[in-house]
XYZ file of C-alpha atoms in Angstrom:
446
model
C 42.962 -26.744 -12.369
C 41.901 -25.091 -9.174
C 42.231 -21.538 -7.910
C 42.698 -20.288 -11.438
C 41.750 -16.759 -12.383
C 42.942 -13.998 -14.642
C 44.997 -12.395 -11.888
C 47.228 -15.499 -11.878
C 48.228 -15.270 -15.511
C 51.363 -13.355 -16.455
C 51.046 -11.128 -19.513
C 51.806 -13.236 -22.589
C 52.999 -11.772 -25.882
C 53.773 -13.469 -29.169
C 56.043 -12.569 -32.104
C 56.187 -14.425 -35.433
C 59.384 -14.552 -37.543
C 59.080 -15.961 -41.055
C 59.652 -15.417 -44.747
C 56.073 -15.512 -46.009
C 57.079 -15.506 -49.695
C 56.816 -18.792 -51.610
C 57.829 -19.526 -55.210
C 55.191 -20.738 -57.673
C 54.159 -24.235 -56.550
C 55.776 -23.738 -53.107
C 53.910 -25.516 -50.328
C 55.993 -25.423 -47.122
C 55.691 -22.485 -44.725
C 58.054 -22.205 -41.725
C 57.734 -19.769 -38.841
C 59.428 -19.225 -35.486
C 56.920 -18.148 -32.835
C 58.433 -16.434 -29.778
C 56.223 -16.563 -26.687
C 57.131 -14.292 -23.765
C 55.515 -14.183 -20.318
C 56.142 -11.173 -18.067
C 54.803 -9.768 -14.819
C 53.784 -13.150 -13.432
C 55.383 -12.401 -10.097
C 52.964 -9.578 -9.322
C 49.752 -11.510 -8.713
C 47.484 -10.412 -5.909
C 45.713 -12.526 -3.302
C 42.104 -11.958 -4.283
C 41.625 -15.480 -5.580
C 42.997 -17.483 -2.665
C 42.870 -15.414 0.509
C 44.818 -18.063 2.438
C 48.168 -16.881 1.125
C 49.903 -13.543 1.587
C 49.572 -11.025 -1.222
C 52.123 -11.285 -4.004
C 53.282 -14.739 -2.987
C 52.313 -16.480 -6.209
C 49.758 -19.215 -6.899
C 49.193 -22.315 -4.822
C 51.743 -25.000 -5.655
C 52.600 -28.585 -4.733
C 56.040 -30.173 -5.116
C 57.104 -33.809 -4.718
C 60.834 -34.571 -4.368
C 61.719 -38.136 -5.405
C 65.088 -39.321 -4.072
C 66.763 -42.504 -5.303
C 67.475 -44.720 -2.260
C 68.574 -47.838 -4.174
C 71.617 -49.786 -2.970
C 73.977 -48.137 -5.458
C 73.448 -44.726 -3.763
C 75.938 -45.955 -1.118
C 78.764 -46.307 -3.703
C 80.402 -43.952 -2.952
C 78.650 -42.849 0.301
C 79.000 -39.203 -0.823
C 76.065 -39.851 -3.201
C 73.506 -40.500 -0.459
C 74.918 -37.640 1.640
C 74.771 -35.337 -1.372
C 71.162 -36.387 -2.078
C 70.108 -35.700 1.538
C 71.847 -32.297 1.535
C 70.338 -31.407 -1.850
C 66.819 -32.346 -0.731
C 67.271 -30.268 2.444
C 68.416 -27.309 0.310
C 65.367 -27.717 -1.949
C 63.071 -27.799 1.094
C 64.674 -24.541 2.306
C 63.865 -22.964 -1.068
C 60.122 -23.782 -0.793
C 57.870 -20.735 -0.608
C 55.766 -20.544 2.592
C 52.383 -22.162 1.975
C 53.647 -24.521 -0.759
C 52.377 -28.084 -0.325
C 55.159 -30.666 -0.482
C 56.229 -34.266 0.042
C 59.455 -36.272 -0.036
C 59.477 -39.754 -1.597
C 62.203 -42.385 -1.160
C 62.527 -44.454 -4.329
C 63.757 -48.050 -4.634
C 61.960 -50.974 -6.347
C 58.992 -49.535 -4.415
C 58.110 -45.939 -3.540
C 57.872 -44.862 0.112
C 56.504 -41.686 1.640
C 59.384 -40.233 3.645
C 57.533 -37.046 4.647
C 54.872 -36.169 5.719
C 53.394 -39.694 5.347
C 49.732 -40.596 5.588
C 49.077 -40.219 1.863
C 49.023 -36.416 1.849
C 51.168 -33.297 1.584
C 52.640 -30.959 4.201
C 52.342 -27.176 3.988
C 55.714 -25.418 4.018
C 56.539 -23.304 7.052
C 59.452 -23.203 9.517
C 58.119 -26.202 11.477
C 57.357 -28.535 8.560
C 60.655 -27.685 6.862
C 62.530 -28.706 10.015
C 60.442 -31.903 10.371
C 61.105 -32.823 6.729
C 64.853 -32.310 7.176
C 64.786 -34.536 10.293
C 62.976 -37.212 8.232
C 65.747 -37.055 5.591
C 68.235 -38.356 8.162
C 66.365 -41.664 8.101
C 67.005 -42.090 4.360
C 69.338 -45.016 3.730
C 70.404 -46.881 0.611
C 69.171 -50.401 -0.154
C 67.024 -52.111 -2.786
C 66.463 -51.755 -6.503
C 65.161 -49.106 -8.928
C 61.607 -48.880 -10.331
C 61.105 -45.229 -11.269
C 57.541 -45.735 -12.533
C 56.429 -46.513 -8.958
C 58.010 -43.245 -7.725
C 56.197 -41.221 -10.392
C 52.825 -42.853 -9.680
C 53.137 -42.099 -5.945
C 54.173 -38.501 -6.737
C 51.103 -38.193 -8.971
C 48.774 -39.461 -6.210
C 50.258 -37.086 -3.632
C 50.412 -34.025 -5.923
C 46.791 -34.507 -6.943
C 45.544 -35.054 -3.369
C 45.331 -31.258 -2.908
C 43.581 -28.546 -4.861
C 46.477 -26.452 -6.219
C 47.382 -24.542 -9.381
C 50.965 -25.686 -10.005
C 52.105 -29.311 -9.596
C 55.796 -30.127 -9.945
C 58.157 -33.038 -9.330
C 61.931 -33.222 -8.858
C 63.463 -36.655 -9.483
C 67.006 -37.765 -8.670
C 68.452 -41.121 -9.740
C 71.927 -42.626 -9.865
C 71.247 -45.858 -11.728
C 69.386 -47.686 -14.448
C 65.713 -48.509 -14.081
C 66.389 -52.231 -13.674
C 63.440 -53.408 -11.564
C 60.598 -52.664 -13.952
C 60.197 -53.042 -17.709
C 60.600 -50.087 -20.112
C 56.871 -50.598 -20.849
C 56.002 -50.095 -17.149
C 57.975 -46.841 -17.029
C 56.364 -45.685 -20.292
C 52.886 -46.466 -18.916
C 53.660 -44.490 -15.741
C 54.877 -41.507 -17.802
C 51.755 -41.654 -19.989
C 49.592 -41.733 -16.845
C 51.407 -38.712 -15.322
C 51.757 -36.581 -18.491
C 49.691 -33.412 -18.201
C 49.108 -33.982 -14.466
C 52.424 -32.569 -13.231
C 55.727 -31.328 -14.662
C 59.000 -32.911 -13.556
C 62.706 -32.049 -13.599
C 64.998 -35.106 -13.687
C 68.637 -35.343 -12.630
C 71.216 -38.124 -12.927
C 73.970 -38.156 -10.294
C 77.309 -39.865 -10.981
C 77.761 -41.800 -14.250
C 75.945 -45.131 -13.796
C 72.520 -44.015 -15.037
C 71.018 -44.150 -18.520
C 70.880 -40.763 -20.287
C 67.920 -41.694 -22.492
C 65.893 -42.766 -19.422
C 66.454 -39.505 -17.536
C 65.960 -37.236 -20.572
C 62.892 -39.310 -21.532
C 61.285 -38.671 -18.114
C 61.917 -34.910 -18.335
C 60.706 -34.796 -21.933
C 57.451 -36.669 -21.222
C 56.709 -34.458 -18.203
C 57.847 -31.168 -19.804
C 60.679 -30.550 -17.337
C 64.449 -30.135 -17.558
C 67.085 -32.889 -17.498
C 70.725 -32.639 -16.503
C 73.725 -34.525 -15.156
C 75.328 -33.780 -11.796
C 78.525 -35.814 -12.194
C 79.858 -34.821 -8.766
C 77.424 -35.283 -5.825
C 78.920 -32.126 -4.260
C 77.082 -30.102 -6.934
C 73.632 -31.446 -6.068
C 72.597 -28.923 -3.399
C 73.213 -25.902 -5.653
C 71.407 -27.621 -8.541
C 68.379 -28.582 -6.391
C 68.152 -25.023 -5.021
C 68.116 -23.613 -8.579
C 65.458 -26.130 -9.680
C 63.228 -25.331 -6.710
C 63.618 -21.558 -7.193
C 62.568 -22.006 -10.844
C 59.576 -24.129 -9.779
C 58.573 -21.479 -7.214
C 58.636 -18.878 -10.020
C 55.964 -20.683 -12.050
C 52.657 -18.799 -12.159
C 50.400 -20.726 -14.507
C 50.197 -24.422 -15.366
C 49.024 -26.418 -18.397
C 49.535 -23.669 -20.969
C 48.893 -25.004 -24.477
C 49.933 -23.617 -27.848
C 46.751 -23.749 -29.937
C 47.382 -23.918 -33.675
C 44.476 -23.373 -36.068
C 44.956 -23.984 -39.801
C 42.461 -23.523 -42.659
C 40.964 -26.258 -44.848
C 43.505 -27.822 -47.230
C 46.514 -27.231 -44.975
C 48.359 -29.728 -42.774
C 50.559 -29.058 -39.724
C 53.852 -30.814 -40.529
C 55.361 -30.274 -37.064
C 55.395 -28.099 -33.953
C 58.671 -28.061 -31.978
C 59.926 -26.074 -29.044
C 63.372 -24.871 -30.198
C 64.509 -22.676 -27.270
C 65.681 -22.990 -24.568
C 65.812 -26.680 -25.582
C 64.650 -28.726 -28.583
C 61.450 -30.647 -27.786
C 59.245 -32.117 -30.524
C 55.582 -31.561 -29.572
C 54.061 -32.813 -32.850
C 52.806 -36.162 -31.531
C 51.391 -34.607 -28.352
C 48.652 -32.726 -30.172
C 45.132 -32.986 -28.780
C 42.249 -31.944 -31.042
C 40.619 -28.663 -30.033
C 37.599 -28.217 -32.280
C 37.435 -27.800 -36.047
C 40.917 -27.475 -37.642
C 42.646 -26.655 -34.325
C 44.989 -28.613 -32.092
C 46.609 -27.960 -28.717
C 50.303 -28.642 -28.040
C 51.299 -28.797 -24.322
C 53.986 -26.410 -23.044
C 53.749 -27.031 -19.276
C 54.098 -24.359 -16.578
C 55.247 -20.773 -17.066
C 56.823 -18.061 -14.931
C 58.590 -14.954 -16.262
C 60.345 -16.432 -19.318
C 60.515 -16.606 -23.089
C 60.497 -19.667 -25.372
C 60.661 -20.187 -29.137
C 58.600 -22.636 -31.219
C 59.050 -23.768 -34.834
C 55.749 -24.280 -36.678
C 55.853 -25.900 -40.132
C 52.667 -25.888 -42.245
C 51.982 -27.484 -45.611
C 49.663 -25.301 -47.682
C 47.853 -26.046 -50.957
C 49.681 -24.701 -54.025
C 48.303 -21.373 -55.264
C 48.851 -18.953 -58.132
C 51.298 -16.056 -58.184
C 50.083 -13.002 -56.312
C 47.745 -15.015 -54.081
C 48.095 -14.960 -50.317
C 46.552 -16.889 -47.448
C 46.599 -17.266 -43.689
C 48.542 -20.524 -43.213
C 48.026 -20.807 -39.445
C 46.867 -18.868 -36.413
C 48.708 -19.513 -33.130
C 47.279 -18.631 -29.716
C 47.694 -19.665 -26.053
C 45.023 -21.331 -23.931
C 44.802 -22.406 -20.288
C 42.273 -24.913 -18.874
C 39.643 -23.738 -16.380
C 38.077 -25.655 -13.456
C 34.792 -26.053 -15.375
C 36.517 -27.854 -18.261
C 36.537 -24.854 -20.598
C 39.704 -23.021 -21.655
C 40.703 -19.397 -21.270
C 42.462 -17.724 -24.183
C 45.271 -15.610 -22.702
C 45.167 -13.014 -25.426
C 48.441 -13.462 -27.297
C 48.084 -14.370 -30.969
C 50.413 -14.837 -33.933
C 49.591 -15.184 -37.641
C 51.583 -17.297 -40.106
C 51.108 -16.162 -43.727
C 51.856 -17.475 -47.206
C 52.284 -15.209 -50.265
C 53.170 -16.604 -53.715
C 55.583 -14.506 -55.771
C 57.786 -14.708 -58.867
C 60.400 -12.533 -57.126
C 63.195 -15.112 -56.765
C 65.108 -13.063 -54.188
C 62.049 -12.810 -51.925
C 61.011 -16.459 -52.265
C 64.440 -18.046 -51.824
C 65.725 -16.082 -48.825
C 65.507 -18.002 -45.545
C 64.393 -16.094 -42.448
C 67.413 -15.877 -40.078
C 65.393 -17.171 -37.095
C 64.120 -20.179 -39.055
C 67.625 -20.931 -40.397
C 69.178 -20.658 -36.940
C 66.750 -23.009 -35.212
C 66.728 -25.506 -38.082
C 70.499 -25.674 -37.479
C 70.072 -26.041 -33.700
C 67.636 -28.952 -34.156
C 70.093 -30.598 -36.577
C 72.908 -30.003 -34.050
C 71.019 -31.887 -31.308
C 70.279 -34.758 -33.684
C 73.883 -34.950 -34.972
C 75.252 -35.193 -31.405
C 72.815 -37.949 -30.416
C 73.445 -39.931 -33.612
C 77.232 -39.436 -33.324
C 77.359 -40.692 -29.727
C 75.142 -43.683 -30.567
C 77.454 -44.604 -33.491
C 80.507 -44.210 -31.250
C 78.989 -46.598 -28.683
C 78.152 -49.051 -31.487
C 81.796 -49.012 -32.681
C 81.109 -47.183 -35.983
C 83.939 -44.685 -35.561
C 83.811 -43.323 -39.141
C 80.069 -42.632 -38.830
C 80.574 -41.098 -35.384
C 83.391 -38.853 -36.672
C 81.207 -37.589 -39.545
C 78.192 -36.829 -37.296
C 80.193 -35.223 -34.487
C 82.184 -33.238 -37.066
C 78.914 -31.881 -38.448
C 77.864 -31.049 -34.876
C 81.098 -29.084 -34.304
C 80.490 -27.180 -37.561
C 76.880 -26.319 -36.582
C 77.825 -25.318 -33.015
C 80.574 -23.063 -34.345
C 78.389 -21.442 -37.031
C 75.509 -20.720 -34.634
C 77.644 -19.439 -31.763
C 76.573 -22.249 -29.414
C 79.762 -21.975 -27.320
C 78.555 -24.203 -24.445
C 77.871 -27.131 -26.788
C 81.131 -26.485 -28.684
C 83.033 -26.797 -25.354
C 81.288 -30.091 -24.531
C 82.042 -31.449 -28.030
C 85.739 -30.554 -27.621
C 85.920 -33.030 -24.708
C 84.826 -35.879 -26.998
C 86.595 -34.947 -30.258
C 89.811 -33.141 -31.197
C 88.721 -30.226 -33.383
C 91.018 -29.772 -36.390
C 88.861 -27.158 -38.178
C 85.526 -26.081 -36.690
C 84.392 -24.218 -39.816
C 84.571 -27.341 -42.002
C 83.690 -29.786 -39.211
C 87.019 -31.629 -39.464
C 87.525 -33.598 -36.235
C 89.213 -36.711 -34.816
C 87.560 -38.851 -32.161
C 89.487 -38.771 -28.896
C 90.784 -42.231 -27.935
C 90.037 -41.670 -24.264
C 86.887 -39.840 -23.148
C 85.751 -39.464 -19.523
C 82.338 -41.069 -19.113
C 81.020 -37.930 -17.381
C 82.057 -35.796 -20.392
C 80.267 -38.052 -22.873
C 77.132 -38.210 -20.703
C 77.142 -34.424 -20.194
C 77.288 -33.868 -23.970
C 74.420 -36.317 -24.550
C 72.246 -34.935 -21.728
C 72.720 -31.306 -22.783
C 72.627 -31.917 -26.552
C 69.139 -30.377 -26.893
C 70.084 -27.059 -25.213
C 70.014 -24.257 -27.786
C 71.198 -20.672 -28.049
C 68.907 -17.905 -29.246
C 69.415 -15.946 -32.435
C 71.812 -13.026 -32.081
C 69.627 -9.966 -32.680
């Protein structure tokens, strides 16, 4: 990570919400860790004198546009993609390095070409928009090749933040799932990537899988007319990022085991299997790039059983950022997860409201995905039960956006009990929107 220094890091703070009391013999400790970054937009220019003061860290962005044959059906898709890419280019901060990639069964450099990146200013923005006019639809889809080219371009320059935006309208039919997986594994940790599906002919699990592996957002843009606004929002968010490769470091004492670490807001993302060892009894979980924002994580620790009245530190959570010399910088925020054994039944059986809320939100995401899979497989009773449970959870937690999406797939008889009927006719866009956004959560009402 180049050009990294303390002045680039927003101020991070950390709050831990848990019920630390366990009954005799109790071994599972759950905590919600809220991480908040503020003041990232106020960095100075001492580190990299080439950019104007207060303009944020050096960044590189690659925009990958699907140019496969299906983008011409209807022609509004290709037009929408060109307009959206132009809008994203307009939203680039001056001095940002960028490239545009046209994706088919091969990946082509559309702009600037020559295996490198352009630097955003009035001239290069105009040149890039001229180059977009040459984009035409034809060929197949091999998304792994697009990602590998983006990786080469993004890592050809010495920058702090590396980000991709990927748009597709179809299934990844011209390479094997293994090839795509290998490309994602190769790119993970090297850049973050937002993925969008336009229309309704793409595979939700492919697009959400790309965003998940590369710690970005995923969404559906059912109508190509909505692309430009969506691309502008994505680029503005990317331009707000101040620090890359932030990791949640979790240390736990001898005798304990980390059961899982999940991001639970703003979306559910299981980070457990992405742990990298970080010295004795500690592991790092990747969280990607940060601007001014707040996210919640659920940490579950298994502790050794202890006697009544005993207490222990179950885990210590901190944040670290890699440095150019291979070391890491601790950014100062720390949270402690505790365990206290008690015979007070009221204390040991009450569930912390934050933990209860996010356990429900994770179950909600899972119920939607399982329900839609069962519906596709023709198991309508199973689908009704799962989607009914999802309606119940969405209603109880106040997740109104998800409740609205569910109501387009099922007729809600009684939200409180989860009594629903599957709709006989469901618009494909409505079903895909529900599946794509199923992991979006709402925060606990304070």
